[in-house]
Short mmCIF file of C-alpha atoms in Angstrom, two decimals:
data_model
loop_
_atom_site.label_atom_id
_atom_site.label_comp_id
_atom_site.label_asym_id
_atom_site.label_seq_id
_atom_site.Cartn_x
_atom_site.Cartn_y
_atom_site.Cartn_z
CA MET A 15 0.00 0.00 0.00
CA GLU A 16 1.38 3.38 -1.01
CA ASN A 17 1.81 6.17 1.54
CA ILE A 18 -0.35 9.23 0.71
CA ASN A 19 1.43 12.55 0.96
CA ALA A 20 -0.82 14.97 2.87
CA ILE A 21 0.96 18.15 1.81
CA GLU A 22 0.82 17.31 -1.88
CA SER A 23 -2.83 16.20 -1.63
CA TYR A 24 -3.80 19.34 0.25
CA ARG A 25 -2.01 21.57 -2.28
CA ASP A 26 -3.84 19.84 -5.14
CA PHE A 27 -7.16 20.20 -3.30
CA VAL A 28 -6.58 23.94 -2.73
CA LYS A 29 -5.83 24.35 -6.46
CA GLU A 30 -9.09 22.62 -7.33
CA VAL A 31 -11.03 24.77 -4.86
CA ASN A 32 -9.48 27.88 -6.45
CA GLU A 33 -10.75 26.72 -9.84
CA ILE A 34 -14.27 26.92 -8.39
CA VAL A 35 -13.96 29.89 -6.01
CA ILE A 36 -12.35 32.46 -8.33
CA PRO A 37 -15.00 32.20 -11.08
CA THR A 38 -17.69 32.16 -8.38
CA PHE A 39 -16.31 35.43 -7.03
CA ALA A 40 -16.64 36.89 -10.53
CA VAL A 41 -20.26 35.67 -10.65
CA ILE A 42 -20.95 37.36 -7.29
CA ILE A 43 -19.57 40.68 -8.56
CA THR A 44 -21.66 40.29 -11.73
CA GLY A 45 -24.73 39.47 -9.60
CA TYR A 46 -24.17 42.63 -7.58
CA ALA A 47 -24.00 44.64 -10.82
CA ILE A 48 -27.29 43.05 -11.90
CA PHE A 49 -28.78 43.90 -8.50
CA GLN A 50 -27.73 47.54 -8.90
CA ALA A 51 -29.19 47.63 -12.41
CA LEU A 52 -32.51 46.18 -11.23
CA VAL A 53 -32.82 48.49 -8.26
CA ASN A 54 -33.95 51.75 -9.80
CA GLY A 55 -36.94 54.00 -9.55
CA GLU A 56 -39.90 52.39 -7.85
CA THR A 57 -38.01 49.18 -7.10
CA LEU A 58 -35.53 51.20 -5.04
CA ILE A 59 -38.36 52.99 -3.22
CA THR A 60 -40.04 49.65 -2.45
CA LEU A 61 -36.82 48.10 -1.13
CA ILE A 62 -36.07 51.15 1.01
CA SER A 63 -39.59 51.17 2.43
CA MET A 64 -39.55 47.44 3.26
CA ASP A 65 -38.22 47.27 6.82
CA SER A 66 -36.53 44.12 8.00
CA LYS A 67 -35.58 44.45 11.67
CA GLU A 68 -33.44 47.61 11.93
CA ARG A 69 -32.78 48.43 8.29
CA SER A 70 -34.43 48.47 4.88
CA ARG A 71 -34.34 45.56 2.45
CA PHE A 72 -32.10 47.63 0.19
CA ALA A 73 -29.52 48.06 2.95
CA GLU A 74 -29.90 44.40 3.92
CA TYR A 75 -29.26 43.23 0.34
CA ASN A 76 -26.32 45.63 -0.01
CA TYR A 77 -24.72 44.35 3.22
CA TYR A 78 -25.39 40.76 2.18
CA PHE A 79 -23.61 41.22 -1.16
CA LEU A 80 -20.73 42.94 0.64
CA GLY A 81 -20.46 40.11 3.17
CA LEU A 82 -20.57 37.42 0.50
CA SER A 83 -17.95 39.23 -1.58
CA LEU A 84 -15.69 39.55 1.47
CA LEU A 85 -16.21 35.87 2.33
CA TYR A 86 -15.02 34.82 -1.12
CA LEU A 87 -12.19 37.34 -1.11
CA ILE A 88 -10.98 35.95 2.24
CA LEU A 89 -11.23 32.41 0.85
CA ILE A 90 -9.20 33.39 -2.23
CA ILE A 91 -6.53 35.10 -0.10
CA PHE A 92 -6.38 32.11 2.28
CA ASN A 93 -6.00 29.75 -0.69
CA LEU A 94 -3.20 31.90 -2.11
CA LEU A 95 -1.35 31.83 1.21
CA ALA A 96 -1.92 28.08 1.57
CA LEU A 97 -0.59 27.47 -1.94
CA LEU A 98 2.49 29.58 -1.25
CA ILE A 99 3.18 27.77 2.01
CA PHE A 100 2.56 24.25 0.72
CA LYS A 101 4.41 24.81 -2.53
CA ASN A 102 7.58 25.73 -0.63
CA MET A 103 7.17 23.07 2.07
CA SER A 104 8.98 19.76 1.93
CA LYS A 105 6.71 16.81 1.16
CA GLU A 106 8.05 15.01 4.21
CA TRP A 107 7.45 17.91 6.62
CA HIS A 108 5.76 17.12 9.93
CA LEU A 109 5.84 18.22 13.55
CA GLN A 110 8.82 16.20 14.77
CA PHE A 111 7.96 16.36 18.47
CA LEU A 112 4.59 14.65 17.84
CA SER A 113 3.86 11.09 16.83
CA ASN A 114 2.77 10.23 13.28
CA LYS A 115 -0.72 9.40 14.51
CA LEU A 116 -1.06 12.83 16.16
CA ASN A 117 0.34 14.56 13.06
CA GLU A 118 -2.24 12.77 10.93
CA GLY A 119 -5.00 13.70 13.40
CA ILE A 120 -4.05 17.38 13.33
CA THR A 121 -3.87 17.32 9.52
CA SER A 122 -7.27 15.63 9.28
CA PHE A 123 -8.81 18.19 11.65
CA LEU A 124 -7.39 21.17 9.75
CA ILE A 125 -8.49 19.76 6.40
CA ALA A 126 -11.98 19.12 7.83
CA VAL A 127 -12.20 22.74 9.05
CA TYR A 128 -11.06 23.99 5.64
CA VAL A 129 -13.51 21.77 3.74
CA THR A 130 -16.34 22.87 6.07
CA PHE A 131 -15.50 26.53 5.38
CA VAL A 132 -15.43 25.94 1.60
CA ILE A 133 -18.73 24.02 1.66
CA HIS A 134 -20.34 26.76 3.79
CA SER A 135 -19.15 29.35 1.25
CA LEU A 136 -20.62 27.35 -1.63
CA ILE A 137 -23.93 26.76 0.18
CA GLU A 138 -24.17 30.50 0.85
CA LEU A 139 -24.65 30.92 -2.91
CA LYS A 140 -28.24 29.71 -2.52
CA SER A 141 -29.04 32.89 -0.57
CA PHE A 142 -27.26 34.93 -3.21
CA ILE A 143 -29.42 33.40 -5.93
CA TYR A 144 -32.57 33.80 -3.84
CA ASN A 145 -31.87 37.48 -3.09
CA LEU A 146 -31.17 38.21 -6.74
CA PHE A 147 -34.37 36.36 -7.68
CA GLN A 148 -36.36 38.44 -5.17
CA CYS A 149 -34.96 41.69 -6.59
CA PHE A 150 -35.87 40.54 -10.10
CA ASN A 151 -39.42 39.71 -8.94
CA ILE A 152 -39.86 43.11 -7.29
CA ASN A 153 -38.55 44.85 -10.39
CA ALA A 154 -40.78 42.77 -12.69
CA ALA A 155 -43.84 43.47 -10.53
CA HIS A 156 -43.20 47.22 -10.62
CA THR A 157 -42.63 47.16 -14.36
CA ALA A 158 -45.91 45.25 -14.84
CA ILE A 159 -47.83 47.60 -12.53
CA ASN A 160 -46.48 50.65 -14.37
CA HIS A 161 -47.37 49.07 -17.71
CA ILE A 162 -50.93 48.33 -16.54
CA LYS A 163 -51.30 51.87 -15.15
CA GLY A 164 -50.06 53.26 -18.47
CA GLN A 165 -52.60 51.19 -20.40
CA LYS A 166 -55.44 52.32 -18.10
CA ASN A 167 -54.42 55.95 -18.56
CA ASN A 168 -54.33 55.50 -22.35
CA ASN A 169 -57.76 53.82 -22.35
CA SER A 170 -59.33 56.53 -20.17
CA GLU A 171 -58.15 59.33 -22.48
#
């Protein structure tokens, strides 16, 4: 049975995560641009007037997009640092004053924490999609209402 090298495996895993996270970050920035384009006129007024706890829906959505962007930026920076560290680290590196079993346990724990953080970041995209969907619905409803009002005004003249 071949011995698996944890450092090399972790470095490869971080590279694969980067291949997902960096384009996702671009999608988040694009989604925020779409949000800003949708939120105009009456849609903006509706979102500002919709209170959710202490602040308006507009502020809530803005803070959410900021938080999600920062989450992915932190993940990208962490991955960059991890790649730099593991690329320059010897494949045989370990904590010499600990047993192999304890070294493997610590490695497994740290990888589990990292994977949990990555999965949480990816699951958070569902809220991103939902919030963008809600903004689109509000914008579409206002556009439809304005169109119906315009038709009624034209028919009454």
